[in-house]
mmCIF file of C-alpha atoms and ligand atoms in Angstrom:
data_model
loop_
_atom_site.group_PDB
_atom_site.id
_atom_site.type_symbol
_atom_site.label_atom_id
_atom_site.label_comp_id
_atom_site.label_asym_id
_atom_site.label_seq_id
_atom_site.Cartn_x
_atom_site.Cartn_y
_atom_site.Cartn_z
ATOM 1 C CA MET A 193 70.376 158.221 -31.059
ATOM 2 C CA ARG A 194 69.914 161.930 -30.466
ATOM 3 C CA VAL A 195 71.407 162.940 -27.122
ATOM 4 C CA LEU A 196 71.159 166.262 -25.299
ATOM 5 C CA VAL A 197 74.262 166.902 -23.168
ATOM 6 C CA THR A 198 74.132 169.743 -20.636
ATOM 7 C CA GLY A 199 77.507 171.038 -19.486
ATOM 8 C CA SER A 200 78.839 170.231 -22.957
ATOM 9 C CA SER A 201 81.701 172.746 -22.710
ATOM 10 C CA GLY A 202 83.093 171.010 -19.631
ATOM 11 C CA GLN A 203 85.637 168.230 -19.311
ATOM 12 C CA ILE A 204 83.313 165.225 -19.257
ATOM 13 C CA GLY A 205 80.738 166.805 -21.587
ATOM 14 C CA THR A 206 83.311 167.504 -24.292
ATOM 15 C CA ASN A 207 84.775 163.997 -24.092
ATOM 16 C CA LEU A 208 81.320 162.401 -24.033
ATOM 17 C CA ALA A 209 79.939 164.433 -26.944
ATOM 18 C CA LEU A 210 82.916 163.548 -29.146
ATOM 19 C CA ARG A 211 82.688 159.875 -28.163
ATOM 20 C CA LEU A 212 78.941 159.715 -28.914
ATOM 21 C CA GLN A 213 79.485 161.374 -32.277
ATOM 22 C CA ALA A 214 82.268 158.914 -33.058
ATOM 23 C CA ASP A 215 79.781 156.123 -32.234
ATOM 24 C CA GLY A 216 77.447 157.557 -34.899
ATOM 25 C CA HIS A 217 74.962 159.421 -32.674
ATOM 26 C CA SER A 218 73.930 163.034 -32.879
ATOM 27 C CA VAL A 219 74.658 165.334 -29.964
ATOM 28 C CA PHE A 220 73.201 168.685 -29.017
ATOM 29 C CA GLY A 221 75.000 170.493 -26.204
ATOM 30 C CA VAL A 222 73.867 173.222 -23.818
ATOM 31 C CA ASP A 223 76.298 175.242 -21.736
ATOM 32 C CA LYS A 224 76.588 178.793 -20.523
ATOM 33 C CA ARG A 225 80.210 178.988 -21.765
ATOM 34 C CA GLN A 226 81.801 178.503 -25.132
ATOM 35 C CA ASN A 227 83.711 175.290 -25.634
ATOM 36 C CA THR A 228 87.418 176.176 -25.510
ATOM 37 C CA TRP A 229 88.661 172.854 -26.964
ATOM 38 C CA THR A 230 86.478 171.991 -29.939
ATOM 39 C CA ASP A 231 83.681 173.179 -32.184
ATOM 40 C CA ASP A 232 83.054 169.705 -33.583
ATOM 41 C CA PHE A 233 79.504 169.395 -32.204
ATOM 42 C CA PRO A 234 76.594 171.871 -32.071
ATOM 43 C CA TYR A 235 75.626 173.495 -28.802
ATOM 44 C CA LEU A 236 73.493 176.280 -27.438
ATOM 45 C CA LEU A 237 74.848 178.975 -25.135
ATOM 46 C CA GLN A 238 72.337 179.160 -22.293
ATOM 47 C CA ASP A 239 72.315 179.695 -18.544
ATOM 48 C CA LEU A 240 70.425 176.693 -17.161
ATOM 49 C CA ALA A 241 70.165 178.108 -13.631
ATOM 50 C CA GLY A 242 67.438 180.657 -14.320
ATOM 51 C CA HIS A 243 64.009 180.521 -12.699
ATOM 52 C CA TYR A 244 62.137 179.638 -15.846
ATOM 53 C CA PRO A 245 58.491 178.862 -16.413
ATOM 54 C CA SER A 246 58.243 175.332 -17.724
ATOM 55 C CA PHE A 247 58.277 175.072 -21.482
ATOM 56 C CA PRO A 248 57.720 171.791 -23.262
ATOM 57 C CA GLY A 249 60.198 172.122 -26.128
ATOM 58 C CA GLY A 250 63.250 173.222 -24.178
ATOM 59 C CA ILE A 251 64.389 175.137 -21.103
ATOM 60 C CA GLY A 252 63.840 178.868 -20.707
ATOM 61 C CA GLY A 253 61.553 179.299 -23.689
ATOM 62 C CA VAL A 254 64.123 178.022 -26.171
ATOM 63 C CA GLU A 255 63.034 175.239 -28.503
ATOM 64 C CA TYR A 256 65.656 172.461 -28.472
ATOM 65 C CA PRO A 257 65.961 169.941 -31.302
ATOM 66 C CA GLU A 258 64.185 166.639 -30.704
ATOM 67 C CA VAL A 259 66.241 164.209 -28.616
ATOM 68 C CA ASP A 260 65.872 160.675 -27.271
ATOM 69 C CA LEU A 261 67.752 161.035 -23.983
ATOM 70 C CA VAL A 262 69.311 163.711 -21.747
ATOM 71 C CA VAL A 263 72.696 163.567 -20.026
ATOM 72 C CA HIS A 264 72.770 166.277 -17.365
ATOM 73 C CA LEU A 265 76.347 167.255 -16.570
ATOM 74 C CA ALA A 266 76.047 171.039 -16.112
ATOM 75 C CA ALA A 267 77.057 172.146 -12.627
ATOM 76 C CA HIS A 268 79.421 174.278 -10.644
ATOM 77 C CA ALA A 269 81.812 171.436 -9.917
ATOM 78 C CA LYS A 270 84.491 172.949 -7.655
ATOM 79 C CA VAL A 271 84.060 171.691 -4.121
ATOM 80 C CA HIS A 272 86.026 174.364 -2.287
ATOM 81 C CA GLN A 273 84.690 177.213 -4.430
ATOM 82 C CA LEU A 274 81.162 176.254 -3.368
ATOM 83 C CA VAL A 275 82.211 176.453 0.289
ATOM 84 C CA ARG A 276 83.124 180.083 -0.422
ATOM 85 C CA GLN A 277 80.164 180.742 -2.738
ATOM 86 C CA PRO A 278 77.285 178.503 -1.607
ATOM 87 C CA HIS A 279 74.754 180.236 -3.887
ATOM 88 C CA ARG A 280 76.389 178.267 -6.705
ATOM 89 C CA ALA A 281 75.349 175.041 -4.965
ATOM 90 C CA LEU A 282 71.760 176.232 -5.029
ATOM 91 C CA GLU A 283 72.177 176.951 -8.749
ATOM 92 C CA ASN A 284 73.217 173.311 -9.224
ATOM 93 C CA ALA A 285 69.928 172.173 -7.724
ATOM 94 C CA ILE A 286 67.957 174.685 -9.846
ATOM 95 C CA MET A 287 69.682 173.438 -13.009
ATOM 96 C CA THR A 288 68.699 169.878 -12.139
ATOM 97 C CA PHE A 289 65.133 170.992 -11.495
ATOM 98 C CA ASN A 290 64.940 172.750 -14.899
ATOM 99 C CA VAL A 291 66.350 169.700 -16.683
ATOM 100 C CA LEU A 292 63.945 167.414 -14.823
ATOM 101 C CA GLU A 293 60.943 169.539 -15.797
ATOM 102 C CA TYR A 294 62.058 169.438 -19.421
ATOM 103 C CA ALA A 295 62.542 165.638 -19.255
ATOM 104 C CA ARG A 296 59.157 165.230 -17.561
ATOM 105 C CA ARG A 297 57.313 167.229 -20.230
ATOM 106 C CA LEU A 298 58.804 165.130 -23.019
ATOM 107 C CA SER A 299 59.021 161.788 -21.147
ATOM 108 C CA LEU A 300 62.767 161.637 -21.789
ATOM 109 C CA PRO A 301 65.100 159.301 -19.897
ATOM 110 C CA LEU A 302 67.795 161.109 -17.926
ATOM 111 C CA ILE A 303 71.374 160.378 -16.918
ATOM 112 C CA PHE A 304 72.725 162.470 -14.055
ATOM 113 C CA SER A 305 76.287 163.170 -12.969
ATOM 114 C CA SER A 306 76.558 162.809 -9.229
ATOM 115 C CA THR A 307 79.729 162.441 -7.237
ATOM 116 C CA ARG A 308 81.529 160.400 -4.616
ATOM 117 C CA GLU A 309 81.116 163.533 -2.447
ATOM 118 C CA VAL A 310 77.597 162.356 -1.550
ATOM 119 C CA TYR A 311 79.232 159.737 0.707
ATOM 120 C CA GLY A 312 80.805 162.472 2.827
ATOM 121 C CA ASP A 313 84.289 161.959 4.231
ATOM 122 C CA VAL A 314 83.706 158.262 4.650
ATOM 123 C CA HIS A 315 86.308 157.039 7.074
ATOM 124 C CA ARG A 316 83.224 155.439 8.612
ATOM 125 C CA PHE A 317 83.036 152.686 6.006
ATOM 126 C CA GLU A 318 85.168 149.734 4.993
ATOM 127 C CA GLU A 319 83.522 149.736 1.577
ATOM 128 C CA TYR A 320 81.500 152.270 -0.335
ATOM 129 C CA GLY A 321 78.442 150.440 -1.635
ATOM 130 C CA GLU A 322 75.897 152.746 -3.270
ATOM 131 C CA GLU A 323 73.471 152.385 -0.346
ATOM 132 C CA ALA A 324 76.046 153.778 2.104
ATOM 133 C CA ALA A 325 75.371 157.432 1.154
ATOM 134 C CA ASP A 326 73.615 159.294 3.943
ATOM 135 C CA PHE A 327 72.612 162.959 3.822
ATOM 136 C CA ALA A 328 73.270 163.359 7.557
ATOM 137 C CA TYR A 329 76.994 163.335 6.648
ATOM 138 C CA THR A 330 76.839 166.073 4.010
ATOM 139 C CA GLU A 331 80.356 167.460 3.848
ATOM 140 C CA SER A 332 79.944 170.627 1.756
ATOM 141 C CA PRO A 333 77.431 172.741 -0.184
ATOM 142 C CA TYR A 334 78.600 170.952 -3.351
ATOM 143 C CA SER A 335 77.730 167.560 -1.801
ATOM 144 C CA ALA A 336 74.416 169.025 -0.663
ATOM 145 C CA SER A 337 73.665 170.170 -4.224
ATOM 146 C CA LYS A 338 74.281 166.679 -5.593
ATOM 147 C CA ILE A 339 72.321 164.967 -2.796
ATOM 148 C CA ALA A 340 69.430 167.387 -3.452
ATOM 149 C CA SER A 341 69.650 166.694 -7.182
ATOM 150 C CA GLU A 342 69.642 162.941 -6.603
ATOM 151 C CA ALA A 343 66.636 163.295 -4.291
ATOM 152 C CA PHE A 344 64.742 165.317 -6.930
ATOM 153 C CA ILE A 345 65.486 162.619 -9.496
ATOM 154 C CA TYR A 346 64.288 159.792 -7.222
ATOM 155 C CA SER A 347 61.105 161.764 -6.484
ATOM 156 C CA TYR A 348 60.452 162.367 -10.214
ATOM 157 C CA ALA A 349 60.855 158.632 -10.817
ATOM 158 C CA ARG A 350 58.258 157.874 -8.142
ATOM 159 C CA CYS A 351 55.786 160.660 -8.929
ATOM 160 C CA TYR A 352 56.099 161.055 -12.714
ATOM 161 C CA GLY A 353 57.623 157.791 -13.949
ATOM 162 C CA LEU A 354 61.002 159.326 -14.874
ATOM 163 C CA SER A 355 63.457 156.748 -16.141
ATOM 164 C CA TYR A 356 66.982 157.545 -14.946
ATOM 165 C CA LEU A 357 70.517 156.459 -14.160
ATOM 166 C CA VAL A 358 72.590 158.346 -11.587
ATOM 167 C CA PHE A 359 76.356 157.970 -11.899
ATOM 168 C CA ARG A 360 78.684 158.925 -9.065
ATOM 169 C CA PHE A 361 82.053 159.958 -10.511
ATOM 170 C CA SER A 362 85.385 160.358 -8.767
ATOM 171 C CA ASN A 363 88.366 162.507 -9.817
ATOM 172 C CA VAL A 364 88.060 162.213 -13.580
ATOM 173 C CA TYR A 365 91.258 163.254 -15.382
ATOM 174 C CA GLY A 366 93.011 162.986 -18.705
ATOM 175 C CA ARG A 367 91.797 165.207 -21.562
ATOM 176 C CA PHE A 368 90.050 168.591 -21.788
ATOM 177 C CA ASP A 369 90.756 169.271 -18.100
ATOM 178 C CA ASN A 370 93.530 171.842 -18.459
ATOM 179 C CA ASP A 371 91.499 175.072 -18.166
ATOM 180 C CA LEU A 372 93.231 175.711 -14.858
ATOM 181 C CA ARG A 373 92.140 179.314 -14.464
ATOM 182 C CA ARG A 374 88.582 178.036 -14.311
ATOM 183 C CA MET A 375 88.840 174.637 -12.637
ATOM 184 C CA SER A 376 92.347 173.893 -11.209
ATOM 185 C CA ARG A 377 91.786 170.144 -10.883
ATOM 186 C CA VAL A 378 94.520 168.437 -8.977
ATOM 187 C CA LEU A 379 96.239 166.326 -11.676
ATOM 188 C CA PRO A 380 96.446 168.943 -14.453
ATOM 189 C CA LEU A 381 97.487 171.457 -11.795
ATOM 190 C CA PHE A 382 100.312 169.115 -10.723
ATOM 191 C CA ILE A 383 101.338 168.670 -14.373
ATOM 192 C CA HIS A 384 101.342 172.444 -14.885
ATOM 193 C CA GLN A 385 103.307 173.236 -11.732
ATOM 194 C CA ILE A 386 105.776 170.349 -11.862
ATOM 195 C CA SER A 387 106.557 170.998 -15.525
ATOM 196 C CA ARG A 388 107.310 174.635 -14.613
ATOM 197 C CA GLY A 389 109.564 173.590 -11.712
ATOM 198 C CA GLU A 390 107.140 175.085 -9.185
ATOM 199 C CA PRO A 391 106.372 173.468 -5.823
ATOM 200 C CA ILE A 392 103.035 171.712 -5.439
ATOM 201 C CA THR A 393 100.871 171.713 -2.316
ATOM 202 C CA ILE A 394 99.052 168.597 -1.193
ATOM 203 C CA TYR A 395 96.089 169.547 0.953
ATOM 204 C CA GLY A 396 95.187 166.831 3.420
ATOM 205 C CA GLY A 397 98.661 165.366 3.883
ATOM 206 C CA ASP A 398 100.450 162.269 2.682
ATOM 207 C CA GLU A 399 97.609 159.955 3.710
ATOM 208 C CA LYS A 400 94.989 161.513 1.462
ATOM 209 C CA VAL A 401 93.708 158.689 -0.742
ATOM 210 C CA LEU A 402 91.437 159.191 -3.740
ATOM 211 C CA ASP A 403 90.089 157.093 -6.597
ATOM 212 C CA PHE A 404 91.277 158.615 -9.891
ATOM 213 C CA THR A 405 89.307 157.769 -13.041
ATOM 214 C CA TYR A 406 90.812 158.097 -16.514
ATOM 215 C CA VAL A 407 88.335 160.044 -18.633
ATOM 216 C CA ASP A 408 87.929 157.377 -21.343
ATOM 217 C CA ASP A 409 86.863 154.852 -18.683
ATOM 218 C CA CYS A 410 84.359 157.343 -17.281
ATOM 219 C CA VAL A 411 82.950 158.183 -20.705
ATOM 220 C CA ASP A 412 82.738 154.513 -21.647
ATOM 221 C CA GLY A 413 80.668 153.885 -18.509
ATOM 222 C CA ILE A 414 78.317 156.775 -19.352
ATOM 223 C CA ALA A 415 77.976 155.555 -22.959
ATOM 224 C CA ARG A 416 77.094 152.051 -21.746
ATOM 225 C CA GLY A 417 74.563 153.633 -19.402
ATOM 226 C CA ILE A 418 73.015 155.627 -22.267
ATOM 227 C CA TYR A 419 72.569 152.533 -24.408
ATOM 228 C CA ALA A 420 71.282 150.384 -21.522
ATOM 229 C CA LEU A 421 68.804 153.062 -20.423
ATOM 230 C CA ALA A 422 67.593 153.789 -23.959
ATOM 231 C CA GLU A 423 67.034 150.078 -24.612
ATOM 232 C CA GLY A 424 65.294 149.609 -21.263
ATOM 233 C CA ARG A 425 67.858 147.036 -20.094
ATOM 234 C CA VAL A 426 68.834 149.024 -16.995
ATOM 235 C CA ALA A 427 66.849 151.844 -15.379
ATOM 236 C CA ASN A 428 66.447 153.686 -12.089
ATOM 237 C CA GLU A 429 69.813 152.713 -10.658
ATOM 238 C CA THR A 430 72.542 154.672 -8.898
ATOM 239 C CA ILE A 431 75.991 153.500 -9.895
ATOM 240 C CA ASN A 432 79.561 154.338 -8.877
ATOM 241 C CA LEU A 433 81.899 154.962 -11.841
ATOM 242 C CA ALA A 434 85.542 155.111 -10.812
ATOM 243 C CA TYR A 435 88.619 152.916 -11.204
ATOM 244 C CA GLY A 436 88.031 151.192 -7.869
ATOM 245 C CA GLU A 437 91.544 151.685 -6.496
ATOM 246 C CA GLY A 438 92.871 154.167 -3.954
ATOM 247 C CA ASN A 439 96.002 156.215 -4.601
ATOM 248 C CA THR A 440 97.632 158.814 -2.411
ATOM 249 C CA LEU A 441 98.118 162.265 -3.890
ATOM 250 C CA VAL A 442 101.814 161.762 -3.151
ATOM 251 C CA ARG A 443 101.889 158.768 -5.509
ATOM 252 C CA ALA A 444 99.973 160.746 -8.123
ATOM 253 C CA ALA A 445 102.543 163.565 -7.870
ATOM 254 C CA ASP A 446 105.424 161.059 -8.121
ATOM 255 C CA LEU A 447 103.895 159.524 -11.248
ATOM 256 C CA VAL A 448 103.539 162.972 -12.824
ATOM 257 C CA GLY A 449 107.128 163.795 -11.816
ATOM 258 C CA SER A 450 108.561 160.623 -13.301
ATOM 259 C CA GLU A 451 106.638 161.202 -16.548
ATOM 260 C CA LEU A 452 108.074 164.723 -16.712
ATOM 261 C CA GLY A 453 111.556 163.515 -15.698
ATOM 262 C CA THR A 454 111.761 165.601 -12.538
ATOM 263 C CA ASP A 455 111.332 165.201 -8.774
ATOM 264 C CA PRO A 456 108.301 167.147 -7.559
ATOM 265 C CA GLN A 457 108.827 169.605 -4.706
ATOM 266 C CA VAL A 458 105.944 168.728 -2.402
ATOM 267 C CA GLN A 459 104.538 170.910 0.369
ATOM 268 C CA PHE A 460 101.780 169.699 2.677
ATOM 269 C CA ALA A 461 98.895 171.740 4.058
ATOM 270 C CA PRO A 462 95.753 170.913 6.035
ATOM 271 C CA SER A 463 92.775 169.640 4.096
ATOM 272 C CA LEU A 464 90.578 172.335 2.553
ATOM 273 C CA LEU A 465 87.209 172.781 4.199
ATOM 274 C CA GLY A 466 84.570 170.542 2.622
ATOM 275 C CA GLU A 467 86.994 168.210 0.827
ATOM 276 C CA VAL A 468 86.963 164.451 1.132
ATOM 277 C CA THR A 469 90.249 162.915 2.305
ATOM 278 C CA ARG A 470 89.635 159.237 1.608
ATOM 279 C CA TYR A 471 87.590 157.459 -1.039
ATOM 280 C CA VAL A 472 87.887 154.162 -2.894
ATOM 281 C CA ALA A 473 84.850 153.234 -5.001
ATOM 282 C CA ASP A 474 83.024 149.952 -4.934
ATOM 283 C CA ILE A 475 82.464 149.436 -8.669
ATOM 284 C CA ARG A 476 80.834 146.005 -8.640
ATOM 285 C CA LYS A 477 77.413 147.381 -9.531
ATOM 286 C CA ALA A 478 78.723 149.040 -12.720
ATOM 287 C CA ARG A 479 80.379 145.768 -13.687
ATOM 288 C CA ASP A 480 77.256 143.723 -13.019
ATOM 289 C CA LEU A 481 74.685 146.034 -14.594
ATOM 290 C CA LEU A 482 76.617 147.543 -17.496
ATOM 291 C CA GLY A 483 79.355 144.997 -18.177
ATOM 292 C CA TRP A 484 81.757 147.884 -17.635
ATOM 293 C CA THR A 485 85.357 147.374 -16.547
ATOM 294 C CA PRO A 486 87.744 150.309 -16.313
ATOM 295 C CA THR A 487 90.966 149.594 -18.143
ATOM 296 C CA THR A 488 93.298 152.453 -17.177
ATOM 297 C CA PRO A 489 94.915 152.456 -13.727
ATOM 298 C CA LEU A 490 96.615 155.620 -12.519
ATOM 299 C CA ASP A 491 100.073 154.557 -13.695
ATOM 300 C CA GLY A 492 98.618 153.972 -17.176
ATOM 301 C CA GLY A 493 96.498 157.121 -17.244
ATOM 302 C CA ILE A 494 99.045 159.675 -16.067
ATOM 303 C CA PRO A 495 101.375 159.106 -19.047
ATOM 304 C CA LYS A 496 98.402 159.653 -21.381
ATOM 305 C CA ALA A 497 97.298 162.740 -19.435
ATOM 306 C CA VAL A 498 100.811 164.218 -19.500
ATOM 307 C CA ALA A 499 101.170 163.481 -23.238
ATOM 308 C CA TRP A 500 97.841 165.205 -23.996
ATOM 309 C CA PHE A 501 98.751 168.165 -21.770
ATOM 310 C CA ARG A 502 102.132 168.553 -23.484
ATOM 311 C CA ASP A 503 100.591 168.495 -26.959
ATOM 312 C CA TRP A 504 98.034 171.120 -25.934
ATOM 313 C CA ARG A 505 100.716 173.309 -24.352
ATOM 314 C CA ALA A 506 102.914 173.074 -27.411
ATOM 315 C CA ALA A 507 100.036 174.558 -29.421
ATOM 316 C CA HIS A 508 99.147 177.128 -26.693
ATOM 317 C CA PRO A 509 102.466 178.309 -25.202
ATOM 318 C CA GLU A 510 100.790 181.414 -23.746
ATOM 319 C CA GLU A 511 99.172 179.141 -21.105
ATOM 320 C CA ASP A 512 102.598 178.332 -19.662
ATOM 321 C CA ALA A 513 102.343 181.083 -17.030
ATOM 322 C CA PRO A 514 101.922 181.277 -13.247
ATOM 323 C CA LEU A 515 98.362 180.809 -12.034
ATOM 324 C CA LEU A 516 96.400 183.252 -9.996
ATOM 325 C CA ASN A 517 93.231 182.207 -8.296
ATOM 326 C CA ALA A 518 90.166 182.602 -10.458
ATOM 327 C CA ASP A 519 86.504 181.866 -10.073
ATOM 328 C CA GLU A 520 84.666 179.634 -12.503
ATOM 329 C CA ASP A 521 84.038 182.499 -14.881
ATOM 330 C CA GLY A 522 87.753 183.246 -15.137
ATOM 331 C CA VAL A 523 87.882 186.322 -12.896
ATOM 332 C CA GLU A 524 91.291 186.289 -11.228
ATOM 333 C CA HIS A 525 91.708 187.245 -7.580
ATOM 334 C CA GLY A 526 95.420 187.787 -7.080
ATOM 335 C CA PHE A 527 96.117 185.036 -4.561
ATOM 336 C CA LYS A 528 97.588 181.597 -5.094
ATOM 337 C CA GLN A 529 95.396 178.863 -6.508
ATOM 338 C CA PRO A 530 94.530 176.201 -3.889
ATOM 339 C CA ALA A 531 95.267 172.695 -5.248
ATOM 340 C CA GLY A 532 91.940 171.260 -4.180
ATOM 341 C CA ALA A 533 91.387 167.655 -5.143
ATOM 342 C CA GLY A 534 87.927 168.371 -6.586
ATOM 343 C CA ALA A 535 85.251 165.747 -6.888
HETATM 344 N N1 NAD B 179 85.327 165.697 -13.269
HETATM 345 C C1 NAD B 179 85.178 165.062 -12.116
HETATM 346 O O1 NAD B 179 86.132 164.559 -11.528
HETATM 347 C C2 NAD B 179 83.801 164.914 -11.508
HETATM 348 C C3 NAD B 179 83.671 164.146 -10.341
HETATM 349 C C4 NAD B 179 82.404 164.008 -9.755
HETATM 350 C C5 NAD B 179 81.297 164.606 -10.332
HETATM 351 N N2 NAD B 179 81.452 165.359 -11.461
HETATM 352 C C6 NAD B 179 80.259 165.986 -12.026
HETATM 353 O O2 NAD B 179 80.190 165.685 -13.416
HETATM 354 C C7 NAD B 179 79.663 166.801 -14.122
HETATM 355 C C8 NAD B 179 80.622 167.179 -15.238
HETATM 356 O O3 NAD B 179 81.863 167.489 -14.635
HETATM 357 P P1 NAD B 179 83.048 168.165 -15.429
HETATM 358 O O4 NAD B 179 84.281 167.673 -14.808
HETATM 359 O O5 NAD B 179 82.856 168.020 -16.881
HETATM 360 O O6 NAD B 179 82.825 169.682 -14.959
HETATM 361 P P2 NAD B 179 83.066 171.021 -15.771
HETATM 362 O O7 NAD B 179 83.050 172.150 -14.820
HETATM 363 O O8 NAD B 179 84.264 170.870 -16.650
HETATM 364 O O9 NAD B 179 81.754 171.079 -16.679
HETATM 365 C C9 NAD B 179 80.536 171.545 -16.158
HETATM 366 C C10 NAD B 179 79.958 172.505 -17.173
HETATM 367 O O10 NAD B 179 78.715 173.012 -16.676
HETATM 368 C C11 NAD B 179 78.593 174.320 -17.143
HETATM 369 N N3 NAD B 179 77.668 175.109 -16.343
HETATM 370 C C12 NAD B 179 77.847 175.540 -15.062
HETATM 371 N N4 NAD B 179 76.822 176.318 -14.703
HETATM 372 C C13 NAD B 179 75.978 176.375 -15.770
HETATM 373 C C14 NAD B 179 74.744 177.049 -16.014
HETATM 374 N N5 NAD B 179 74.181 177.824 -15.074
HETATM 375 N N6 NAD B 179 74.143 176.897 -17.213
HETATM 376 C C15 NAD B 179 74.730 176.143 -18.178
HETATM 377 N N7 NAD B 179 75.903 175.488 -18.015
HETATM 378 C C16 NAD B 179 76.507 175.612 -16.819
HETATM 379 C C17 NAD B 179 79.998 174.901 -17.037
HETATM 380 O O11 NAD B 179 80.147 176.047 -17.889
HETATM 381 C C18 NAD B 179 80.852 173.717 -17.455
HETATM 382 O O12 NAD B 179 81.205 173.771 -18.821
HETATM 383 C C19 NAD B 179 79.438 167.910 -13.101
HETATM 384 O O13 NAD B 179 78.068 167.890 -12.736
HETATM 385 C C20 NAD B 179 80.301 167.501 -11.922
HETATM 386 O O14 NAD B 179 79.763 167.957 -10.712
HETATM 387 C C21 NAD B 179 82.680 165.522 -12.060
#
């Protein structure tokens, strides 16, 4: 297959592109940033958030190579950053619109990367079945951008016959997630700080429970979705992809500490505005529709994540330095990085 991956310089995009290539498919990436981990697949540098006139062969007047399916991952994906800079949430919706117009023109099936954030801070539910999402509980501009994107996709399916799968991810970790000056995701941030003997801050207290997904499980779910959608076996479904188990951030920090052979110094702080404080995915639909079963629980994934991080650091010792806060484009702001849990 020929697959277009937007957001191909990001964590999931990089892992997915390499996995698809290893499976024998050809990948064409689009991202506004260079890939800092690999140049093993071709990609185009392009800002997907422009207000472009529609163009059949690609977005923004650029002719893309012919593809069979689109995986749309490009987004501003930092929950708390989008509370501070909500225009980036609007850009997320514009990117989805541009990708949808492109898919509509060429009748391409689309896979979209949504998030558990669309459920809001769901202390309201015992279980998180896909139908439980409700826009009245939108927690943050980031959630709003993903709810809006989902709504656009559902409307394109009804009005223009778009064939799609929407995946809702949760705290993906494990490889190509260490660009902390850009993203500061919670687990690589813990690994960075604990390995340097620095204290970590857990926002939301010792009861904050999240569903961490090892990146190979996530990518395997997307790959199964690609094949099922391309073959017409599964279409027009919204599916949670996570491990399906809750872990406190305290346990996550302890697991990182024991892998690094040190006791983490933990500070607690109130939850950051817009962040979810409890989520455990219901993953039965992914099992039933895609035959997908995640294989890496947190205590199996953290050793792999720490090993990958250590190997990368050994080759890039200059990254072993204190972090200042930075926006997504790497502009530092001179105050301490908040350890937001992300999406
Ligand atoms: N990683 C997670 O835990 C997680 C959880 C839930 C949802 N998601 C969603 O999955 C997708 C992939 O996540 P990720 O972790 O790989 O994020 P990421 O930030 O590592 O990758 C997203 C990529 O999109 C690119 N991008 C942003 N704005 C762009 C623009 N205007 N034009 C072109 N490219 C642009 C970024 O440069 C980045 O490389 C995102 O949509 C994110 O919201 C991720």
